[in-house]
mmCIF file of C-alpha atoms and ligand atoms in Angstrom:
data_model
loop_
_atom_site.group_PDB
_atom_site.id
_atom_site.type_symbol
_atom_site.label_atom_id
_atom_site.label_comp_id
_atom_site.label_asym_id
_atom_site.label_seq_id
_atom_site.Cartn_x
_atom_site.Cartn_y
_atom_site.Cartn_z
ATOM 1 C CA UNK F 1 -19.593 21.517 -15.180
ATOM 2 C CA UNK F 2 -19.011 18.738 -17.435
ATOM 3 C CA UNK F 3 -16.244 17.726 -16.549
ATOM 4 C CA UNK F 4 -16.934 17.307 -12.691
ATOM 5 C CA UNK F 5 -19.159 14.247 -13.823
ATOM 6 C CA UNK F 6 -16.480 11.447 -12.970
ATOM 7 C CA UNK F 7 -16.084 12.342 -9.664
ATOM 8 C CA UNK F 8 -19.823 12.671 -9.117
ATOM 9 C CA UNK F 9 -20.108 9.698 -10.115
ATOM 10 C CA UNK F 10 -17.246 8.161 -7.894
ATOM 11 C CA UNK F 11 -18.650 9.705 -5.245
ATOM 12 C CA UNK F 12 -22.618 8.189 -6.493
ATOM 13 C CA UNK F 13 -21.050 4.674 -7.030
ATOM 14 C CA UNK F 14 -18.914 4.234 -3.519
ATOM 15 C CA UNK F 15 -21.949 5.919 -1.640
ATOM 16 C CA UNK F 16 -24.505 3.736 -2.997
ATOM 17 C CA UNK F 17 -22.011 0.221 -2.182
ATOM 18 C CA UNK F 18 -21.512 1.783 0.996
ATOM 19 C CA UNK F 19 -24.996 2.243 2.226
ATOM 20 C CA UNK F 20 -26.257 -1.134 0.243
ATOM 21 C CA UNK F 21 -23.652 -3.108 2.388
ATOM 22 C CA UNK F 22 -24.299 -1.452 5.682
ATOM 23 C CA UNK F 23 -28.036 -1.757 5.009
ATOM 24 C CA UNK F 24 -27.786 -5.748 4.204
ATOM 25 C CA UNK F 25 -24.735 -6.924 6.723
ATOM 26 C CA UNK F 26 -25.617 -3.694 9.562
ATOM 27 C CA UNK F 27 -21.763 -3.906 9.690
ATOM 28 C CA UNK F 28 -21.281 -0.273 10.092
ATOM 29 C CA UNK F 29 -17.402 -0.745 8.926
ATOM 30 C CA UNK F 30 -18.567 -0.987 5.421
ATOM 31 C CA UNK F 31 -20.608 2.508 5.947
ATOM 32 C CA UNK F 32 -17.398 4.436 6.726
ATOM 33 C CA UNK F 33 -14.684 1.929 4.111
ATOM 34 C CA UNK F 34 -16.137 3.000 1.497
ATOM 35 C CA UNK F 35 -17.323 6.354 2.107
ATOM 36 C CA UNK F 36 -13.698 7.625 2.776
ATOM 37 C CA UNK F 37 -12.464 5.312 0.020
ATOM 38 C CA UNK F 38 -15.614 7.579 -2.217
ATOM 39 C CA UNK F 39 -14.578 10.253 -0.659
ATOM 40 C CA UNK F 40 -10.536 10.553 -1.460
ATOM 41 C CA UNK F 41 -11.317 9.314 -4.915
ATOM 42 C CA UNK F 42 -13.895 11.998 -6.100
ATOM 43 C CA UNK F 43 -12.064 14.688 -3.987
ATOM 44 C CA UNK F 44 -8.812 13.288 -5.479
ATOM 45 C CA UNK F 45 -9.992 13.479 -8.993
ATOM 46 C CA UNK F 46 -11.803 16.819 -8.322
ATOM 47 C CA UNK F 47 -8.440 18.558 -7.215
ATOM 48 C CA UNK F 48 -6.460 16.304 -10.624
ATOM 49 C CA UNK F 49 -9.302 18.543 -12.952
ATOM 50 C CA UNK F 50 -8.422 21.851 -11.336
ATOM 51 C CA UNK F 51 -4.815 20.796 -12.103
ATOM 52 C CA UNK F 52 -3.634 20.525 -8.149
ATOM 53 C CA UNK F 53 0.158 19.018 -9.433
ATOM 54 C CA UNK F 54 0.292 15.711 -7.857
ATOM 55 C CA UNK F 55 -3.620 15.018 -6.966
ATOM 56 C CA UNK F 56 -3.077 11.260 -8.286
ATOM 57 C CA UNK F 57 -0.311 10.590 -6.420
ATOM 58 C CA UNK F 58 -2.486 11.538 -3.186
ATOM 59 C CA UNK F 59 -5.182 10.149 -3.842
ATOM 60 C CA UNK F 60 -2.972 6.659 -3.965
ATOM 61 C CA UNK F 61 -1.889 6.833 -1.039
ATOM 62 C CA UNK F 62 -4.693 8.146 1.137
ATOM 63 C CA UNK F 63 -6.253 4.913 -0.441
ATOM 64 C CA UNK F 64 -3.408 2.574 -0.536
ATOM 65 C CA UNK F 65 -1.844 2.748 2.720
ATOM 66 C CA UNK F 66 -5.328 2.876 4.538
ATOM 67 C CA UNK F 67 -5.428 -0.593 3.046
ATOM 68 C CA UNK F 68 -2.089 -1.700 3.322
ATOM 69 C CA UNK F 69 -1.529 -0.143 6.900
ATOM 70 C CA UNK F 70 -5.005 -0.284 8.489
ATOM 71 C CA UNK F 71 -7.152 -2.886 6.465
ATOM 72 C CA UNK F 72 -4.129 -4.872 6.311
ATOM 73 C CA UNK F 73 -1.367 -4.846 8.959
ATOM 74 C CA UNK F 74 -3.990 -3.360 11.916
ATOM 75 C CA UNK F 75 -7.332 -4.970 11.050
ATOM 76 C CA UNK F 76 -5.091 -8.054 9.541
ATOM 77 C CA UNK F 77 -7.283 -8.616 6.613
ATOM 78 C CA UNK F 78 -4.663 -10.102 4.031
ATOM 79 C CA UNK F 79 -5.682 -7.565 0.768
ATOM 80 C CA UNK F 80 -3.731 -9.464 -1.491
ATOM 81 C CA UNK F 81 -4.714 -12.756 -3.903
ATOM 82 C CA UNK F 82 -4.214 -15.218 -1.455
ATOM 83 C CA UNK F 83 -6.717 -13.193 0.737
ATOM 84 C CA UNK F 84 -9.232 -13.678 -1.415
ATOM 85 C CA UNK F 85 -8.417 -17.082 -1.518
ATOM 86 C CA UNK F 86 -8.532 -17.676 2.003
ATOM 87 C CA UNK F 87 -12.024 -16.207 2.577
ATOM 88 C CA UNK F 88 -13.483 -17.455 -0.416
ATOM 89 C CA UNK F 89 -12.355 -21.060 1.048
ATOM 90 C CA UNK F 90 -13.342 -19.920 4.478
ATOM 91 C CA UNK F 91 -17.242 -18.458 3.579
ATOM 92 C CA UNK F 92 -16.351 -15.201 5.487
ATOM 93 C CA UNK F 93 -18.107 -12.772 3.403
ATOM 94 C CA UNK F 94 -15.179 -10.419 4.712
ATOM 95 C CA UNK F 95 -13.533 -6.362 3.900
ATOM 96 C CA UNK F 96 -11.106 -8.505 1.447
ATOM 97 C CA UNK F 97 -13.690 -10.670 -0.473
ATOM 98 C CA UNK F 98 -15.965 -7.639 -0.944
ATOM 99 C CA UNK F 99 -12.534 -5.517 -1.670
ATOM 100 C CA UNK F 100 -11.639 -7.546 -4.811
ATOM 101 C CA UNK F 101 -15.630 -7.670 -5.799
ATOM 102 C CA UNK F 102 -15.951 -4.179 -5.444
ATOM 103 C CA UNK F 103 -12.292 -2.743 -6.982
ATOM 104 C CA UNK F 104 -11.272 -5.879 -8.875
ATOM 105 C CA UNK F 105 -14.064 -7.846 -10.173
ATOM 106 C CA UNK F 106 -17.280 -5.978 -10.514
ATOM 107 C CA UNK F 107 -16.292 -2.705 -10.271
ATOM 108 C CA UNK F 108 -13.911 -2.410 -13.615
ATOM 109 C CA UNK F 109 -17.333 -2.781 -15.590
ATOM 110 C CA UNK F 110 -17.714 0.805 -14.640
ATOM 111 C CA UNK F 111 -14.392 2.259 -13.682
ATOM 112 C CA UNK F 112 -12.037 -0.065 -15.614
ATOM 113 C CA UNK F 113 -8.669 0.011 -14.070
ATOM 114 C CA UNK F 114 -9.168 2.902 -11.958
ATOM 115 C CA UNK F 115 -8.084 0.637 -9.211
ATOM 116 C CA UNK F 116 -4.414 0.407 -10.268
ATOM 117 C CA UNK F 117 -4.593 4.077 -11.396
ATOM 118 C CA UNK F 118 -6.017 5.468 -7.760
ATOM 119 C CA UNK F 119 -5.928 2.905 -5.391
ATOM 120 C CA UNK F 120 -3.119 -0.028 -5.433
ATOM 121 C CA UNK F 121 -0.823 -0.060 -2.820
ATOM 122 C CA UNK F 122 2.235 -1.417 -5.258
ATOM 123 C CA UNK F 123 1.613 0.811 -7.971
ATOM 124 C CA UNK F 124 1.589 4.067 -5.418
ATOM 125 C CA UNK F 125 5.568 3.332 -4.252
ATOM 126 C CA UNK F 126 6.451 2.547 -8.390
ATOM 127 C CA UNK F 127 4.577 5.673 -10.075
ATOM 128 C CA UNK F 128 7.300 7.553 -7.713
ATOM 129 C CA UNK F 129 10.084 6.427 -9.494
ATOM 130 C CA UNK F 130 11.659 7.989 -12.112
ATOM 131 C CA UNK F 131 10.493 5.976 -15.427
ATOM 132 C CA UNK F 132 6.829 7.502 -15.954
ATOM 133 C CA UNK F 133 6.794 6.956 -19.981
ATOM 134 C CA UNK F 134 8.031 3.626 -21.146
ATOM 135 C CA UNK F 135 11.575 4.382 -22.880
ATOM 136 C CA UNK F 136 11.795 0.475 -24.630
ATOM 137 C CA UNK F 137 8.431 -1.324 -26.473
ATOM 138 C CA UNK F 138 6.338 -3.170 -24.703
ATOM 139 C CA UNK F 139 8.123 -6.852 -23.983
ATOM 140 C CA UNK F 140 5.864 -10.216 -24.606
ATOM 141 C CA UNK F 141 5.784 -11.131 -21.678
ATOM 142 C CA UNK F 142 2.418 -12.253 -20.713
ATOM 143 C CA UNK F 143 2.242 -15.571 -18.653
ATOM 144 C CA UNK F 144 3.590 -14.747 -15.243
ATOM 145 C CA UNK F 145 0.223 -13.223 -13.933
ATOM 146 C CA UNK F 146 -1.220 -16.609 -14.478
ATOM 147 C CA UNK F 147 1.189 -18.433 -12.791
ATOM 148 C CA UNK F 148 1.112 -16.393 -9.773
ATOM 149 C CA UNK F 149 -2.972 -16.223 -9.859
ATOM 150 C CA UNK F 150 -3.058 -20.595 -9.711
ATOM 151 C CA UNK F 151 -0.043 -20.757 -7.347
ATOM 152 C CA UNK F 152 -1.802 -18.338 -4.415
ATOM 153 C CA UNK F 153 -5.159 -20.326 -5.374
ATOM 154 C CA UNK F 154 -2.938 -23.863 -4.894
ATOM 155 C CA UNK F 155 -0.797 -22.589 -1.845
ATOM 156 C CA UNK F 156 -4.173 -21.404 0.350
ATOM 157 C CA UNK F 157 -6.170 -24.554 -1.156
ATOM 158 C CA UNK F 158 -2.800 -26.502 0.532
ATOM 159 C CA UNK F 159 -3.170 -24.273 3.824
ATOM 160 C CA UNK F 160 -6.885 -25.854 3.957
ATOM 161 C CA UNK F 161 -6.200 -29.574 2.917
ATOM 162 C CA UNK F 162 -3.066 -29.972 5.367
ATOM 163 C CA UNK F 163 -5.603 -28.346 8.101
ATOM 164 C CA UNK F 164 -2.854 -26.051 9.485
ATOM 165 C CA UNK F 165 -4.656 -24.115 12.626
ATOM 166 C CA UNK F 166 -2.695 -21.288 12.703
ATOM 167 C CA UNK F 167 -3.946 -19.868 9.064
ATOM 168 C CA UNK F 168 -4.233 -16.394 10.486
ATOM 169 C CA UNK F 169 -1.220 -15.551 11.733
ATOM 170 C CA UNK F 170 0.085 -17.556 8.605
ATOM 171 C CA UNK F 171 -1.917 -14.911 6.005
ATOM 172 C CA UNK F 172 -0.527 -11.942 8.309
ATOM 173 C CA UNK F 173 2.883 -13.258 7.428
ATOM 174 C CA UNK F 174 1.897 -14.020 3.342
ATOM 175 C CA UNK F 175 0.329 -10.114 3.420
ATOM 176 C CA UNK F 176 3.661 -8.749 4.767
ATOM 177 C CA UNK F 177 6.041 -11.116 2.926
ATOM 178 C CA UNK F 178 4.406 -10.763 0.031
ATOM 179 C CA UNK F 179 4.166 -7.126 -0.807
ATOM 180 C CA UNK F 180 8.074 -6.984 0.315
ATOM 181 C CA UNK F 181 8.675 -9.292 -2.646
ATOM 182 C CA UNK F 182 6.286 -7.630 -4.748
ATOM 183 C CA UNK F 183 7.991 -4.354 -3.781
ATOM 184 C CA UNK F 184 11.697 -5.821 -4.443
ATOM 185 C CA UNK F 185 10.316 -7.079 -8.070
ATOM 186 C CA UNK F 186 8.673 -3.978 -8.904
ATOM 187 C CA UNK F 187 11.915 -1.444 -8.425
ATOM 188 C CA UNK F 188 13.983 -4.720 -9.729
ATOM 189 C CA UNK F 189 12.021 -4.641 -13.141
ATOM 190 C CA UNK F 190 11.047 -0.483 -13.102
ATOM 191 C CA UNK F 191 14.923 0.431 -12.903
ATOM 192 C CA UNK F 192 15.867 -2.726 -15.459
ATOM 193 C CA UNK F 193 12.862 -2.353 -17.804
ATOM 194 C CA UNK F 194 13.224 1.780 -17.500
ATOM 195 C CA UNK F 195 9.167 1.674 -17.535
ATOM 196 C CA UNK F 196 7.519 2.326 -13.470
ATOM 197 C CA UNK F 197 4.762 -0.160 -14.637
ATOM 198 C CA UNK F 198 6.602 -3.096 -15.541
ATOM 199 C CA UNK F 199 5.050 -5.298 -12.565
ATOM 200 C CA UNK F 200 1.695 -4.404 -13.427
ATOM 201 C CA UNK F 201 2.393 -5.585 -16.947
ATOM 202 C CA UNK F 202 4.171 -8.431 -16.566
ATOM 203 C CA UNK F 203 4.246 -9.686 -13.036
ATOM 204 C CA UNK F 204 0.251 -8.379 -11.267
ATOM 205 C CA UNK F 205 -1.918 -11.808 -10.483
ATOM 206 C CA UNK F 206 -4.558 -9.522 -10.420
ATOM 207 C CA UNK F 207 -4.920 -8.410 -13.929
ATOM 208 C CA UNK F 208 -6.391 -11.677 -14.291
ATOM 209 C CA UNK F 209 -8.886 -10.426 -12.525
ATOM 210 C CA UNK F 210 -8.872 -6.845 -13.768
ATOM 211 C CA UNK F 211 -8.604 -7.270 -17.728
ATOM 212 C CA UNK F 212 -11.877 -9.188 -18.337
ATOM 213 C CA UNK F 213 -14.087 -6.543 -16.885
ATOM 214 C CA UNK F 214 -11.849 -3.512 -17.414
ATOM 215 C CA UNK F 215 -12.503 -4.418 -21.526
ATOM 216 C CA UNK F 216 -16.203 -3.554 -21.313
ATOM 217 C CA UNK F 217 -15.881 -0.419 -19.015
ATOM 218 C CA UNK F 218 -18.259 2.152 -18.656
ATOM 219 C CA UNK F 219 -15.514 5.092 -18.176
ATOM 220 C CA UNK F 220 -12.749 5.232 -20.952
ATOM 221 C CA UNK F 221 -10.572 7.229 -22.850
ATOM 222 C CA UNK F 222 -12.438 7.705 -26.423
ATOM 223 C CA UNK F 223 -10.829 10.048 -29.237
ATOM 224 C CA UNK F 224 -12.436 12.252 -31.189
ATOM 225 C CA UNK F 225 -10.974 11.819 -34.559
ATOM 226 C CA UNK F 226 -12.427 15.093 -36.521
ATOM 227 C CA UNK F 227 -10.309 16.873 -33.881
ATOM 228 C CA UNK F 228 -6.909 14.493 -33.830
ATOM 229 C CA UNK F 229 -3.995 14.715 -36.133
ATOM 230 C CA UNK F 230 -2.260 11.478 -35.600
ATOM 231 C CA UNK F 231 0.539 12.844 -33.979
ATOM 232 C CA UNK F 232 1.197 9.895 -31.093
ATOM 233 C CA UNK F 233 2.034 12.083 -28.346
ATOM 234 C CA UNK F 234 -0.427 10.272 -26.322
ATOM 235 C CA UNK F 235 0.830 6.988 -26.601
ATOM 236 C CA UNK F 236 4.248 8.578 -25.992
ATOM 237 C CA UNK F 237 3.275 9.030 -22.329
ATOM 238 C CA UNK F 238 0.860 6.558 -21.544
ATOM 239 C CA UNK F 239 2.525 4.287 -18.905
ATOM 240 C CA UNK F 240 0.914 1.726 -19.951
ATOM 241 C CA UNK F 241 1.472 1.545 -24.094
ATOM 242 C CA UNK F 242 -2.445 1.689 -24.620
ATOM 243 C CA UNK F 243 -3.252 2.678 -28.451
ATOM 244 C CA UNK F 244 -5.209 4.972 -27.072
ATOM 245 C CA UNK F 245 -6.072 6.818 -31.120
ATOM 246 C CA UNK F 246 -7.451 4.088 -31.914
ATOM 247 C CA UNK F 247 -11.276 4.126 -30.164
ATOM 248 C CA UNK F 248 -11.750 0.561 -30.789
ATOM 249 C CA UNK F 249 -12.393 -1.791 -26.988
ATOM 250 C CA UNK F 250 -9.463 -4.049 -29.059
ATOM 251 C CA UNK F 251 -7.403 -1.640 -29.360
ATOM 252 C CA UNK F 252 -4.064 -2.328 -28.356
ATOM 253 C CA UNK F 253 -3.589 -2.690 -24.845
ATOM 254 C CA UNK F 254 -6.870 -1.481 -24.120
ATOM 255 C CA UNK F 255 -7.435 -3.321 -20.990
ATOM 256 C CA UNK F 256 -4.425 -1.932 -19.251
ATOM 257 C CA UNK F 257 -5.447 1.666 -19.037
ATOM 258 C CA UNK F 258 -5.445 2.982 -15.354
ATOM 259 C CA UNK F 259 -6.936 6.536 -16.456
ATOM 260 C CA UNK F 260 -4.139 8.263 -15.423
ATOM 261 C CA UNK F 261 -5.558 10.577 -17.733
ATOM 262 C CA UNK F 262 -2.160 11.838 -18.871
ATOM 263 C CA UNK F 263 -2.673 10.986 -22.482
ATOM 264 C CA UNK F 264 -5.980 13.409 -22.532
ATOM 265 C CA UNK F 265 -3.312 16.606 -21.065
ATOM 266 C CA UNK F 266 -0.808 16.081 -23.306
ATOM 267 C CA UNK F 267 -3.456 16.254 -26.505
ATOM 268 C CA UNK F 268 -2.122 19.535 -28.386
ATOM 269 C CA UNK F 269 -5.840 19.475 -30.183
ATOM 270 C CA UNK F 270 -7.577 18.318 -26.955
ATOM 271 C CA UNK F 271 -9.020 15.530 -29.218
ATOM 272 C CA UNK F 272 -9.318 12.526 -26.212
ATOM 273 C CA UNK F 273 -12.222 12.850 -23.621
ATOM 274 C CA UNK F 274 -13.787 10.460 -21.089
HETATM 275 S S1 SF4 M 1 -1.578 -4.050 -12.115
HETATM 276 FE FE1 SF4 M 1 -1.446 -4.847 -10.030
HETATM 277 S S2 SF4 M 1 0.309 -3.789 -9.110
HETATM 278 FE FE2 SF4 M 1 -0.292 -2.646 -10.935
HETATM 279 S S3 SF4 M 1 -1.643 -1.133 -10.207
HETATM 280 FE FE3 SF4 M 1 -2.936 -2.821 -10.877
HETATM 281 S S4 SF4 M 1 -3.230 -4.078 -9.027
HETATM 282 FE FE4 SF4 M 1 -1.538 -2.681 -8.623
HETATM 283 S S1 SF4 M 2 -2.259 7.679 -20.625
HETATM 284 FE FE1 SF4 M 2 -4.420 7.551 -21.248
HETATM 285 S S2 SF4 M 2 -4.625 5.544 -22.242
HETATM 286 FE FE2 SF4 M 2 -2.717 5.530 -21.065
HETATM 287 S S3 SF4 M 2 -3.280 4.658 -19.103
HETATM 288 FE FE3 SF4 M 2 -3.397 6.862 -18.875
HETATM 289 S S4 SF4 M 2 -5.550 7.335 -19.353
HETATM 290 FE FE4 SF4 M 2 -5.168 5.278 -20.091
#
């Protein structure tokens, strides 16, 4: 029984948020967001324990493309950074502000990076390719997020001082534009890099987001190390070069797991838990 705790827990966590924001903004949107967002996660990670091949991969996409596709192209609420920008300039306590304080802000503090494990809309099209363990080390890249975080905060900031009045259909345009490059960047550097993740490492503007919080998470991968042998088959497959032996919150990389959880299956002496 145990081990159905994390998805009780999903399930606990997006039902209380849900109810909370219905009961304070009587927006009944919220009420049924993120219920079914609750609802694919814990049922998601409920069919991934009872070893349903391919539960993760469902999961992101139930959840992704009802963002990308509904929340975003439908109910044109731009999801991405310069989203948040725009109604954080704007005042609108709107689906993308509390998106990014619920998945991408305040939310890592418990779940860590479950958002790009379960959730992101990028990362669902990349973990399909065909580089799912890293073949080359991890490059030093590590400025680019940055970069891309101030230049969405400077280009909506310069939406708002030149007073353009079409800003709408202008972030409709950003959303759609945007994930086509992000798309483009991510196969680019997946099939050049050999590693599916590369854009989350080295390109994401919201890791800069993600990281801080993610580093003092509630759920993580701990090892037990009466149990473990040393023999680095974990970090062989982790998609995202965490040093995951190590139990340490420094430990290498630590802030970039997405609890994939595929570093826990492939433990021959079932040493890693949550
Ligand atoms: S790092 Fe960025 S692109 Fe990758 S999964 Fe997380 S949010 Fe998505
Ligand atoms: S393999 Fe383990 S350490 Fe690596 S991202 Fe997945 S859950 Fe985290």
């Amino acid at each position: 029984m145990k081990k159905y705790i994390i998805p009780l827990l999903m399930l606990i966590i997006f039902e209380s948020i849900a109810i909370t924001l219905y009961i304070t903004t009587k927006n009944i949107f919220y009420l049924f967001n993120f219920s079914y967002i609750g609802i694919c996660l814990s049922f998601g990670i409920f069919l991934y324990i009872r070893k349903v091949k391919y539960a993760r991969n469902m999961i992101q996409f139930a959840v992704g493309s009802y963002m990308l596709i509904y929340l975003g192209v439908f109910n044109l609420e731009n999801m991405q950074i310069e989203g948040f920008w725009y109604y954080l300039f704007l005042g609108v306590f709107e689906a993308a502000l509390i998106h990014y304080f619920v998945a991408k802000i305040l939310g890592p503090l418990f779940f860590g990076r479950g958002w790009c494990g379960y959730a992101c809309w990028t990362a669902m099209i990349l973990d399909l390719l065909p580089f799912k363990e890293p073949k080359n080390p991890r490059k030093k890249i590590k400025f680019m997020p940055y970069i891309i975080f101030i230049s969405s905060f400077l280009y909506v900031g310069g939406l708002f001082i030149l007073k353009f009045d079409n800003l709408e259909s202008i972030m409709l345009w950003s959303f759609i534009l945007g994930n086509l490059i992000y798309y483009s960047i991510g196969v680019y550097l997946a099939y050049n890099f050999f590693d599916n993740r590369s854009f989350c490492k080295y390109i994401c503007p919201v890791t800069v987001f993600l990281k801080p919080a993610s580093y003092f998470s509630l759920i993580r991968v701990k090892n037990d190390l009466s149990k473990c042998i040393g023999c680095n088959k974990c970090k062989k497959v982790c998609p995202m070069d965490v040093d995951v032996v190590n139990n340490s919150r420094n430990r290498e990389n630590g802030t970039d797991c997405i609890l994939c959880l595929k570093c826990i299956e492939e433990c021959p002496k079932q040493s890693l838990y949550i």
